Amino acid sequence: MDSAATAAPDRVALRGDLLDFTAEPAWGETASPAVRFRADHWLMIEGGRIAGAQPGSQPPAPGWRCEDHRGRLILPGFIDTHVHSPQIDIIASYGAELLDWLNTYTFPAEMRHADPAVAVRGAEVFLDALIAHGTTSAVVFPTVHKVSADALFAAAAARGMRLATGKVLMDRNAPDGLRDDVDQAERDCVDLIARWHGRGRLAYAVTVRFAPTSTPAQLAMAGSLCAAHPGVYMQTHVAENEAEVRWVRELFPAARSYLDVYARAGLLGPRSVLAHGVWLDDADRALLAESGAQIAHSPSSNLFLGSGLFGWRAAREAGAAVSLASDVGGGTSLSMLRTMADAYKVQAMAGERLTAWTALHAATLGAATALGLEGEIGSLEAGCTADICIWDWAAGPVAEHRMSLARELHERVFAWITLGDERNLVAAFVAGRERYRCGGMTTDGASSRAAAA
Ligand code: GUN
Ligand code: ZN
């Protein structure tokens, strides 16, 4: 297997239109000083990191391997802050709301990942698919089985990817074969943290499936793990669906709200990633802001499972961080372009206008910042790891036609987001190493460059 330890090609220069952010764009602003668009520039990559950028008219010195992508977009790789690796097995399953969907499709599919061969192959297929959609970092749910977390960590290490994951905790309200118990789960987490957390680009995430599938004792254990290992993340679901919220109220009558269940267990902090948050109130939003926890907004999942319309603007106005997530397999695509386009539609239904800038920022620098990784991923700033994607502005005749008429930058980028998907992806680099090019995974740039030439 290809090893992340293998050195990246030392000096690579990519020429194209560079697009990233230097800050968060203001809500509703289509002309924002936070947007950094550098038309026709060279992006310089050295030793797997971004070394800088220079105008296209200034060619790199001899010794740099140059790739000319004039007329294409060059962006930081996308960050998907909430996605389930085993659920590509059941993506696009018909006709159920959250709780039925879990019982009918999700739990049976996740059971198969107890088998190490399924877990290992599943992790590899999943991570290759993420990269082929332009996503180079992710916060991922595997399954309750320790082997599924091990497999994901190993596959991410082999690809040099920045990934946060952890064995799913669930000790009640789930079928046989998908439940753990507090003591064994704690031993498994401690072992996984010792072996993977902080190794290369990997981080452990204490992974509580959601409040209904953990006993209070397990939630308390998860909170103790977070306290004992301050660098780890915590990921879970919150307030996704109305029936789920009612169930949590019955299960935890002493809690003020669903979010408060996690607060009481010591699970809210700046490294907490909570998917959905559709049914939050003002007190919840204030608690998110105070704790520094982020909402991983998952629009395609919220539409597909009929869960509801997320109040993005209210969350931001309260000071809560919001990132974007595919939530596959409740979500219907790994593409963060499609995710952004769905986010726009969700906001339109809620009477709001989501700019291309707010959406794109949430999938890049915004997510990186919410994860405490803004110096490392999510932008084209010198010093960041070179997780880079090259995109065609248009794929197919309608997008090409639309692009030929678009003038102003926001108009062009909004159309790119709305009409684009993984078919627009030309190449993906992870830590400076080419991992995907024009329709196929690559483990070494040389062969595919030859093919592309
Ligand atoms: N809540 C608990 N588990 C899940 C899951 O797998 N997907 C979604 N969308 N919500 C959940
Ligand atoms: Zn989810």
CSV table of C-alpha atoms and ligand atoms in Angstrom, one decimal:
chain,number,residue,atom,x,y,z
A,1,MET,CA,0.0,0.0,0.0
A,2,ASP,CA,1.0,3.6,-0.7
A,3,SER,CA,2.5,5.2,2.4
A,4,ALA,CA,1.9,8.7,3.7
A,5,ALA,CA,5.5,8.6,4.9
A,6,THR,CA,6.7,8.6,1.2
A,7,ALA,CA,7.9,12.1,0.5
A,8,ALA,CA,5.8,14.4,-1.6
A,9,PRO,CA,7.3,15.7,-4.8
A,10,ASP,CA,9.4,18.5,-3.5
A,11,ARG,CA,8.5,21.5,-5.6
A,12,VAL,CA,5.3,21.8,-7.6
A,13,ALA,CA,3.8,24.9,-9.0
A,14,LEU,CA,0.1,25.0,-10.1
A,15,ARG,CA,-1.2,27.8,-12.4
A,16,GLY,CA,-4.8,28.8,-12.3
A,17,ASP,CA,-7.3,31.1,-10.6
A,18,LEU,CA,-6.7,30.9,-6.8
A,19,LEU,CA,-9.7,31.3,-4.6
A,20,ASP,CA,-9.8,31.2,-0.8
A,21,PHE,CA,-10.8,33.3,2.2
A,22,THR,CA,-8.8,35.5,4.6
A,23,ALA,CA,-11.7,35.9,7.1
A,24,GLU,CA,-15.5,35.1,7.3
A,25,PRO,CA,-17.6,37.0,4.8
A,26,ALA,CA,-20.5,38.9,6.3
A,27,TRP,CA,-23.9,37.3,5.9
A,28,GLY,CA,-25.6,38.4,2.7
A,29,GLU,CA,-22.6,40.2,1.3
A,30,THR,CA,-21.9,39.3,-2.3
A,31,ALA,CA,-18.9,41.6,-2.6
A,32,SER,CA,-16.7,40.8,0.4
A,33,PRO,CA,-13.2,41.8,1.4
A,34,ALA,CA,-12.8,38.4,3.0
A,35,VAL,CA,-12.7,36.7,-0.4
A,36,ARG,CA,-9.2,36.3,-1.9
A,37,PHE,CA,-9.4,35.7,-5.6
A,38,ARG,CA,-6.1,35.7,-7.4
A,39,ALA,CA,-6.8,35.3,-11.1
A,40,ASP,CA,-4.0,33.5,-13.1
A,41,HIS,CA,-1.5,32.9,-10.3
A,42,TRP,CA,1.0,30.2,-9.6
A,43,LEU,CA,0.4,28.3,-6.3
A,44,MET,CA,3.8,27.1,-5.1
A,45,ILE,CA,3.9,23.9,-3.1
A,46,GLU,CA,7.1,22.8,-1.4
A,47,GLY,CA,7.6,19.7,0.8
A,48,GLY,CA,3.9,19.1,1.0
A,49,ARG,CA,3.1,22.6,2.2
A,50,ILE,CA,2.0,25.8,0.5
A,51,ALA,CA,5.1,28.0,0.0
A,52,GLY,CA,3.3,31.0,-1.5
A,53,ALA,CA,1.7,32.4,-4.7
A,54,GLN,CA,2.9,34.6,-7.5
A,55,PRO,CA,1.4,36.1,-10.7
A,56,GLY,CA,1.1,33.9,-13.7
A,57,SER,CA,3.4,36.3,-15.6
A,58,GLN,CA,6.3,35.3,-13.2
A,59,PRO,CA,7.2,31.8,-14.0
A,60,PRO,CA,8.7,29.6,-11.2
A,61,ALA,CA,12.5,29.2,-11.2
A,62,PRO,CA,14.0,26.1,-12.8
A,63,GLY,CA,13.6,23.1,-10.5
A,64,TRP,CA,9.9,23.5,-10.0
A,65,ARG,CA,7.6,21.0,-11.7
A,66,CYS,CA,5.0,23.2,-13.3
A,67,GLU,CA,1.4,22.4,-14.2
A,68,ASP,CA,-0.6,24.9,-16.3
A,69,HIS,CA,-4.3,25.0,-15.4
A,70,ARG,CA,-5.1,28.4,-16.8
A,71,GLY,CA,-8.9,28.9,-16.9
A,72,ARG,CA,-9.4,26.6,-14.0
A,73,LEU,CA,-10.1,27.2,-10.3
A,74,ILE,CA,-7.6,26.2,-7.6
A,75,LEU,CA,-9.1,25.9,-4.1
A,76,PRO,CA,-8.2,24.4,-0.8
A,77,GLY,CA,-9.6,20.9,-0.5
A,78,PHE,CA,-13.1,20.8,1.1
A,79,ILE,CA,-13.7,19.8,4.7
A,80,ASP,CA,-16.7,17.6,5.4
A,81,THR,CA,-17.4,17.9,9.1
A,82,HIS,CA,-19.9,15.1,9.4
A,83,VAL,CA,-20.2,12.0,7.3
A,84,HIS,CA,-20.7,8.2,8.0
A,85,SER,CA,-18.2,6.0,6.2
A,86,PRO,CA,-20.3,2.8,6.3
A,87,GLN,CA,-23.3,4.5,5.0
A,88,ILE,CA,-22.2,4.7,1.4
A,89,ASP,CA,-23.6,1.2,1.5
A,90,ILE,CA,-27.1,2.6,1.9
A,91,ILE,CA,-27.0,6.1,0.4
A,92,ALA,CA,-30.2,6.9,-1.4
A,93,SER,CA,-32.5,4.5,0.5
A,94,TYR,CA,-36.2,5.2,-0.1
A,95,GLY,CA,-38.9,6.6,2.0
A,96,ALA,CA,-38.2,7.0,5.7
A,97,GLU,CA,-37.8,9.7,8.4
A,98,LEU,CA,-34.8,9.5,10.7
A,99,LEU,CA,-35.8,6.9,13.3
A,100,ASP,CA,-37.3,4.5,10.7
A,101,TRP,CA,-34.4,5.1,8.4
A,102,LEU,CA,-31.9,4.1,11.1
A,103,ASN,CA,-33.8,0.9,11.9
A,104,THR,CA,-34.6,-0.1,8.4
A,105,TYR,CA,-31.4,0.7,6.5
A,106,THR,CA,-28.6,2.1,8.6
A,107,PHE,CA,-28.3,-0.3,11.5
A,108,PRO,CA,-28.4,-3.5,9.3
A,109,ALA,CA,-25.7,-2.0,7.0
A,110,GLU,CA,-23.5,-1.0,9.9
A,111,MET,CA,-23.6,-4.5,11.4
A,112,ARG,CA,-21.7,-5.8,8.4
A,113,HIS,CA,-18.7,-3.7,9.4
A,114,ALA,CA,-18.0,-5.9,12.4
A,115,ASP,CA,-16.2,-8.1,9.8
A,116,PRO,CA,-12.6,-6.7,9.5
A,117,ALA,CA,-12.5,-7.4,5.8
A,118,VAL,CA,-15.7,-5.4,5.2
A,119,ALA,CA,-14.4,-2.6,7.5
A,120,VAL,CA,-11.0,-2.4,5.8
A,121,ARG,CA,-12.4,-2.4,2.3
A,122,GLY,CA,-15.2,0.0,3.3
A,123,ALA,CA,-12.7,2.5,4.7
A,124,GLU,CA,-10.6,2.5,1.6
A,125,VAL,CA,-13.5,2.8,-0.8
A,126,PHE,CA,-15.0,5.6,1.3
A,127,LEU,CA,-11.8,7.7,1.6
A,128,ASP,CA,-11.0,7.3,-2.1
A,129,ALA,CA,-14.6,8.5,-2.8
A,130,LEU,CA,-14.2,11.5,-0.6
A,131,ILE,CA,-11.0,12.6,-2.4
A,132,ALA,CA,-12.6,12.0,-5.8
A,133,HIS,CA,-15.3,14.5,-4.7
A,134,GLY,CA,-12.7,17.1,-3.7
A,135,THR,CA,-12.9,16.6,0.0
A,136,THR,CA,-9.5,16.2,1.6
A,137,SER,CA,-10.4,16.4,5.3
A,138,ALA,CA,-13.3,15.0,7.3
A,139,VAL,CA,-14.8,14.3,10.6
A,140,VAL,CA,-16.2,10.7,10.2
A,141,PHE,CA,-18.5,8.3,12.0
A,142,PRO,CA,-17.5,4.6,11.4
A,143,THR,CA,-19.5,2.0,13.4
A,144,VAL,CA,-19.6,0.8,16.9
A,145,HIS,CA,-17.0,-1.8,16.1
A,146,LYS,CA,-13.4,-0.9,17.1
A,147,VAL,CA,-12.1,-2.5,13.9
A,148,SER,CA,-14.1,0.0,11.8
A,149,ALA,CA,-12.3,2.9,13.5
A,150,ASP,CA,-8.9,1.2,13.2
A,151,ALA,CA,-9.6,0.6,9.5
A,152,LEU,CA,-10.5,4.3,8.9
A,153,PHE,CA,-7.4,5.6,10.7
A,154,ALA,CA,-5.2,3.2,8.8
A,155,ALA,CA,-6.7,4.1,5.4
A,156,ALA,CA,-6.4,7.9,6.2
A,157,ALA,CA,-2.8,7.5,7.3
A,158,ALA,CA,-2.0,5.7,4.0
A,159,ARG,CA,-3.5,8.6,2.1
A,160,GLY,CA,-1.9,11.3,4.3
A,161,MET,CA,-5.4,12.7,5.0
A,162,ARG,CA,-6.4,14.9,8.0
A,163,LEU,CA,-9.2,12.9,9.6
A,164,ALA,CA,-11.0,12.9,12.9
A,165,THR,CA,-12.9,9.7,13.9
A,166,GLY,CA,-13.5,7.3,16.7
A,167,LYS,CA,-15.4,4.2,17.5
A,168,VAL,CA,-19.2,4.9,17.8
A,169,LEU,CA,-20.5,4.7,21.3
A,170,MET,CA,-24.0,3.1,21.6
A,171,ASP,CA,-25.1,0.9,24.5
A,172,ARG,CA,-28.9,0.9,24.2
A,173,ASN,CA,-31.8,1.3,21.8
A,174,ALA,CA,-29.9,-0.5,19.1
A,175,PRO,CA,-30.0,-4.1,17.8
A,176,ASP,CA,-27.8,-7.0,18.9
A,177,GLY,CA,-24.4,-6.7,17.2
A,178,LEU,CA,-24.5,-2.9,17.4
A,179,ARG,CA,-24.3,-2.3,21.1
A,180,ASP,CA,-21.3,-1.9,23.3
A,181,ASP,CA,-21.1,-1.6,27.1
A,182,VAL,CA,-19.5,1.2,29.1
A,183,ASP,CA,-16.4,-0.6,30.3
A,184,GLN,CA,-15.4,-2.3,27.1
A,185,ALA,CA,-16.2,0.9,25.1
A,186,GLU,CA,-14.0,2.9,27.4
A,187,ARG,CA,-11.1,0.4,27.1
A,188,ASP,CA,-11.5,0.5,23.3
A,189,CYS,CA,-11.5,4.3,23.2
A,190,VAL,CA,-8.4,4.6,25.4
A,191,ASP,CA,-6.6,2.1,23.3
A,192,LEU,CA,-7.6,3.8,20.0
A,193,ILE,CA,-6.6,7.3,21.4
A,194,ALA,CA,-3.2,5.9,22.5
A,195,ARG,CA,-2.5,4.4,19.1
A,196,TRP,CA,-4.0,7.0,16.7
A,197,HIS,CA,-4.6,10.4,18.3
A,198,GLY,CA,-2.0,12.9,17.1
A,199,ARG,CA,-0.3,10.4,14.8
A,200,GLY,CA,0.5,12.3,11.6
A,201,ARG,CA,-2.7,14.2,10.6
A,202,LEU,CA,-5.1,12.0,12.6
A,203,ALA,CA,-7.2,13.0,15.6
A,204,TYR,CA,-9.5,11.0,17.8
A,205,ALA,CA,-13.1,12.0,18.1
A,206,VAL,CA,-15.1,10.7,21.0
A,207,THR,CA,-18.1,9.6,19.0
A,208,VAL,CA,-21.5,9.5,20.7
A,209,ARG,CA,-24.0,8.3,18.1
A,210,PHE,CA,-26.8,10.4,19.7
A,211,ALA,CA,-28.4,10.7,23.1
A,212,PRO,CA,-31.0,8.0,22.6
A,213,THR,CA,-28.4,5.3,22.0
A,214,SER,CA,-26.3,6.0,25.0
A,215,THR,CA,-27.2,5.4,28.7
A,216,PRO,CA,-26.5,8.3,31.1
A,217,ALA,CA,-23.5,6.2,32.3
A,218,GLN,CA,-22.1,6.0,28.8
A,219,LEU,CA,-22.5,9.7,28.2
A,220,ALA,CA,-20.7,10.4,31.5
A,221,MET,CA,-17.9,8.0,30.5
A,222,ALA,CA,-17.6,9.9,27.1
A,223,GLY,CA,-17.4,13.2,29.0
A,224,SER,CA,-14.7,11.8,31.2
A,225,LEU,CA,-12.7,10.7,28.2
A,226,CYS,CA,-12.9,14.3,26.7
A,227,ALA,CA,-11.7,15.7,30.0
A,228,ALA,CA,-8.9,13.2,30.3
A,229,HIS,CA,-7.7,13.8,26.7
A,230,PRO,CA,-8.1,17.5,26.1
A,231,GLY,CA,-6.9,17.4,22.5
A,232,VAL,CA,-9.6,15.0,21.3
A,233,TYR,CA,-12.7,16.0,19.4
A,234,MET,CA,-16.3,15.0,20.3
A,235,GLN,CA,-18.9,14.3,17.6
A,236,THR,CA,-22.5,13.5,17.8
A,237,HIS,CA,-26.0,14.4,16.5
A,238,VAL,CA,-28.4,16.9,18.0
A,239,ALA,CA,-32.0,18.1,17.5
A,240,GLU,CA,-32.2,16.7,13.9
A,241,ASN,CA,-35.8,15.6,13.8
A,242,GLU,CA,-39.0,16.4,15.8
A,243,ALA,CA,-39.8,12.8,16.8
A,244,GLU,CA,-36.2,12.3,17.9
A,245,VAL,CA,-36.4,15.5,20.0
A,246,ARG,CA,-39.5,14.2,21.7
A,247,TRP,CA,-37.8,10.9,22.4
A,248,VAL,CA,-34.9,12.6,24.0
A,249,ARG,CA,-37.2,14.6,26.2
A,250,GLU,CA,-38.8,11.3,27.5
A,251,LEU,CA,-35.4,9.7,28.0
A,252,PHE,CA,-33.8,12.6,29.8
A,253,PRO,CA,-36.6,14.5,31.6
A,254,ALA,CA,-34.2,16.5,33.8
A,255,ALA,CA,-32.4,18.1,30.9
A,256,ARG,CA,-33.6,21.5,29.7
A,257,SER,CA,-33.2,20.6,26.1
A,258,TYR,CA,-31.6,18.0,23.9
A,259,LEU,CA,-28.4,20.0,23.7
A,260,ASP,CA,-28.4,20.3,27.5
A,261,VAL,CA,-28.1,16.5,27.7
A,262,TYR,CA,-24.7,16.8,26.2
A,263,ALA,CA,-23.8,19.9,28.3
A,264,ARG,CA,-24.6,18.0,31.5
A,265,ALA,CA,-22.4,15.1,30.5
A,266,GLY,CA,-19.4,17.4,29.8
A,267,LEU,CA,-19.5,16.9,26.1
A,268,LEU,CA,-19.7,20.5,24.9
A,269,GLY,CA,-16.5,22.4,24.2
A,270,PRO,CA,-14.6,24.1,21.4
A,271,ARG,CA,-13.7,20.6,19.9
A,272,SER,CA,-17.3,19.4,19.8
A,273,VAL,CA,-19.0,18.9,16.4
A,274,LEU,CA,-22.7,18.5,16.5
A,275,ALA,CA,-24.6,17.5,13.4
A,276,HIS,CA,-27.9,19.2,12.4
A,277,GLY,CA,-29.2,21.4,15.2
A,278,VAL,CA,-32.4,22.0,13.3
A,279,TRP,CA,-34.6,22.2,16.4
A,280,LEU,CA,-32.6,24.4,18.7
A,281,ASP,CA,-33.9,27.4,20.6
A,282,ASP,CA,-32.2,30.6,21.6
A,283,ALA,CA,-30.8,29.2,24.9
A,284,ASP,CA,-29.3,26.3,22.9
A,285,ARG,CA,-27.7,28.7,20.5
A,286,ALA,CA,-26.3,30.8,23.4
A,287,LEU,CA,-24.9,27.6,24.9
A,288,LEU,CA,-23.2,26.6,21.6
A,289,ALA,CA,-21.6,30.0,21.4
A,290,GLU,CA,-20.5,30.0,25.0
A,291,SER,CA,-19.0,26.5,24.7
A,292,GLY,CA,-17.4,27.1,21.3
A,293,ALA,CA,-19.1,24.0,19.9
A,294,GLN,CA,-20.0,23.9,16.2
A,295,ILE,CA,-23.0,22.8,14.2
A,296,ALA,CA,-22.2,20.7,11.2
A,297,HIS,CA,-25.1,21.7,9.0
A,298,SER,CA,-26.1,18.9,6.7
A,299,PRO,CA,-28.6,20.3,4.2
A,300,SER,CA,-29.0,17.4,1.8
A,301,SER,CA,-29.7,15.0,4.7
A,302,ASN,CA,-32.2,17.4,6.3
A,303,LEU,CA,-34.1,17.6,3.0
A,304,PHE,CA,-33.8,13.9,2.2
A,305,LEU,CA,-35.0,12.7,5.6
A,306,GLY,CA,-37.5,15.5,5.9
A,307,SER,CA,-35.9,16.7,9.1
A,308,GLY,CA,-36.4,20.5,8.8
A,309,LEU,CA,-34.8,23.8,7.9
A,310,PHE,CA,-31.7,24.8,9.8
A,311,GLY,CA,-31.5,28.4,11.1
A,312,TRP,CA,-28.0,29.2,9.9
A,313,ARG,CA,-28.3,33.0,10.3
A,314,ALA,CA,-29.8,32.7,13.8
A,315,ALA,CA,-26.9,30.4,14.8
A,316,ARG,CA,-24.3,32.8,13.4
A,317,GLU,CA,-26.0,35.8,15.0
A,318,ALA,CA,-25.9,34.0,18.3
A,319,GLY,CA,-22.2,33.5,17.8
A,320,ALA,CA,-22.3,29.7,17.2
A,321,ALA,CA,-19.9,28.3,14.6
A,322,VAL,CA,-21.5,26.6,11.6
A,323,SER,CA,-19.7,24.3,9.2
A,324,LEU,CA,-21.0,22.2,6.3
A,325,ALA,CA,-21.4,18.5,6.0
A,326,SER,CA,-22.6,15.9,3.6
A,327,ASP,CA,-24.0,13.5,6.3
A,328,VAL,CA,-23.9,10.6,3.8
A,329,GLY,CA,-25.9,8.3,3.9
A,330,GLY,CA,-28.8,10.5,5.3
A,331,GLY,CA,-27.2,13.0,2.9
A,332,THR,CA,-27.4,12.2,-0.8
A,333,SER,CA,-24.0,13.2,-2.1
A,334,LEU,CA,-20.4,13.4,-0.9
A,335,SER,CA,-20.0,16.4,-3.1
A,336,MET,CA,-19.5,19.6,-1.1
A,337,LEU,CA,-20.6,21.6,-4.1
A,338,ARG,CA,-24.0,19.8,-4.1
A,339,THR,CA,-24.1,20.2,-0.3
A,340,MET,CA,-23.6,24.0,-0.7
A,341,ALA,CA,-26.2,24.1,-3.4
A,342,ASP,CA,-28.7,22.3,-1.1
A,343,ALA,CA,-27.8,24.7,1.7
A,344,TYR,CA,-28.8,27.6,-0.5
A,345,LYS,CA,-32.2,25.9,-1.2
A,346,VAL,CA,-32.7,25.2,2.5
A,347,GLN,CA,-32.1,28.9,3.3
A,348,ALA,CA,-34.3,30.0,0.4
A,349,MET,CA,-37.1,27.9,2.0
A,350,ALA,CA,-36.4,29.6,5.3
A,351,GLY,CA,-36.7,33.0,3.7
A,352,GLU,CA,-32.9,33.7,3.7
A,353,ARG,CA,-30.3,34.2,1.0
A,354,LEU,CA,-27.1,32.2,1.4
A,355,THR,CA,-24.2,33.8,-0.5
A,356,ALA,CA,-21.7,31.6,-2.4
A,357,TRP,CA,-19.1,33.2,0.0
A,358,THR,CA,-20.8,32.1,3.2
A,359,ALA,CA,-21.3,28.6,1.8
A,360,LEU,CA,-17.8,28.2,0.5
A,361,HIS,CA,-16.2,29.6,3.6
A,362,ALA,CA,-18.1,27.1,5.7
A,363,ALA,CA,-16.7,24.3,3.6
A,364,THR,CA,-13.1,25.6,3.8
A,365,LEU,CA,-11.7,28.2,6.2
A,366,GLY,CA,-14.8,28.3,8.4
A,367,ALA,CA,-14.7,24.6,9.1
A,368,ALA,CA,-10.9,24.7,9.6
A,369,THR,CA,-11.4,27.5,12.1
A,370,ALA,CA,-14.2,25.8,13.9
A,371,LEU,CA,-11.9,22.7,14.2
A,372,GLY,CA,-9.0,24.8,15.5
A,373,LEU,CA,-7.0,24.0,12.3
A,374,GLU,CA,-7.0,27.3,10.4
A,375,GLY,CA,-3.2,27.4,10.3
A,376,GLU,CA,-3.2,23.9,8.7
A,377,ILE,CA,-6.1,23.4,6.3
A,378,GLY,CA,-8.9,25.3,4.6
A,379,SER,CA,-6.9,28.0,2.8
A,380,LEU,CA,-4.2,28.7,0.4
A,381,GLU,CA,-2.1,30.6,2.9
A,382,ALA,CA,1.6,30.0,2.9
A,383,GLY,CA,2.5,27.4,5.6
A,384,CYS,CA,-0.8,25.4,5.3
A,385,THR,CA,-0.6,21.8,4.2
A,386,ALA,CA,-1.1,21.5,0.5
A,387,ASP,CA,-4.5,19.9,0.4
A,388,ILE,CA,-5.5,21.4,-2.9
A,389,CYS,CA,-8.2,20.8,-5.6
A,390,ILE,CA,-8.2,21.9,-9.2
A,391,TRP,CA,-11.7,22.4,-10.7
A,392,ASP,CA,-13.2,23.1,-14.0
A,393,TRP,CA,-15.5,26.1,-13.9
A,394,ALA,CA,-18.0,24.2,-15.9
A,395,ALA,CA,-18.8,20.6,-16.8
A,396,GLY,CA,-21.4,20.0,-19.6
A,397,PRO,CA,-23.0,22.3,-22.1
A,398,VAL,CA,-25.5,24.0,-19.8
A,399,ALA,CA,-22.9,25.0,-17.3
A,400,GLU,CA,-20.5,26.1,-20.1
A,401,HIS,CA,-23.2,28.2,-21.6
A,402,ARG,CA,-24.1,29.7,-18.2
A,403,MET,CA,-20.5,30.4,-17.4
A,404,SER,CA,-20.0,32.1,-20.8
A,405,LEU,CA,-22.6,34.7,-19.7
A,406,ALA,CA,-21.6,35.1,-16.1
A,407,ARG,CA,-19.5,38.2,-15.4
A,408,GLU,CA,-19.0,39.3,-11.9
A,409,LEU,CA,-17.1,37.0,-9.5
A,410,HIS,CA,-20.0,36.1,-7.1
A,411,GLU,CA,-22.2,35.3,-10.1
A,412,ARG,CA,-19.6,33.0,-11.5
A,413,VAL,CA,-18.8,31.2,-8.3
A,414,PHE,CA,-22.5,30.9,-7.3
A,415,ALA,CA,-23.2,29.3,-10.7
A,416,TRP,CA,-20.2,27.0,-10.3
A,417,ILE,CA,-21.5,25.8,-6.9
A,418,THR,CA,-25.1,25.4,-8.1
A,419,LEU,CA,-24.3,23.6,-11.3
A,420,GLY,CA,-21.1,21.8,-10.3
A,421,ASP,CA,-20.3,18.5,-8.7
A,422,GLU,CA,-17.5,15.9,-8.6
A,423,ARG,CA,-17.5,15.9,-12.4
A,424,ASN,CA,-15.8,19.3,-12.3
A,425,LEU,CA,-12.9,18.0,-10.3
A,426,VAL,CA,-9.6,17.9,-12.4
A,427,ALA,CA,-7.1,16.9,-9.7
A,428,ALA,CA,-6.8,16.5,-5.9
A,429,PHE,CA,-3.6,16.8,-3.9
A,430,VAL,CA,-3.3,15.7,-0.3
A,431,ALA,CA,-0.3,17.1,1.6
A,432,GLY,CA,1.2,17.9,-1.8
A,433,ARG,CA,0.8,14.4,-3.2
A,434,GLU,CA,-1.5,13.9,-6.1
A,435,ARG,CA,-4.2,11.5,-5.1
A,436,TYR,CA,-6.8,12.0,-7.9
A,437,ARG,CA,-6.7,13.1,-11.5
A,438,CYS,CA,-9.4,13.2,-14.2
A,439,GLY,CA,-11.5,10.2,-13.4
A,440,GLY,CA,-9.2,8.0,-11.4
A,441,MET,CA,-7.3,7.6,-8.1
A,442,THR,CA,-3.6,8.0,-8.4
A,443,THR,CA,-0.9,7.2,-5.9
A,444,ASP,CA,1.8,8.9,-7.7
A,445,GLY,CA,1.4,11.9,-10.0
A,446,ALA,CA,3.8,10.6,-12.6
A,447,SER,CA,1.7,8.0,-14.4
A,448,SER,CA,-1.4,10.2,-14.6
A,449,ARG,CA,0.5,13.3,-15.6
A,450,ALA,CA,1.8,11.2,-18.5
A,451,ALA,CA,-1.7,10.1,-19.4
A,452,ALA,CA,-3.0,13.7,-19.2
A,453,ALA,CA,-0.2,15.1,-21.3
B,1,GUN,N1,-28.8,10.2,14.3
B,1,GUN,C1,-28.3,9.1,14.9
B,1,GUN,N2,-27.6,8.3,14.0
B,1,GUN,C2,-27.7,9.0,12.9
B,1,GUN,C3,-27.2,8.7,11.5
B,1,GUN,O1,-26.6,7.7,11.3
B,1,GUN,N3,-27.5,9.6,10.6
B,1,GUN,C4,-28.3,10.8,10.9
B,1,GUN,N4,-28.6,11.6,9.9
B,1,GUN,N5,-28.8,11.0,12.1
B,1,GUN,C5,-28.5,10.1,13.1
B,2,ZN,ZN,-25.1,11.8,10.7
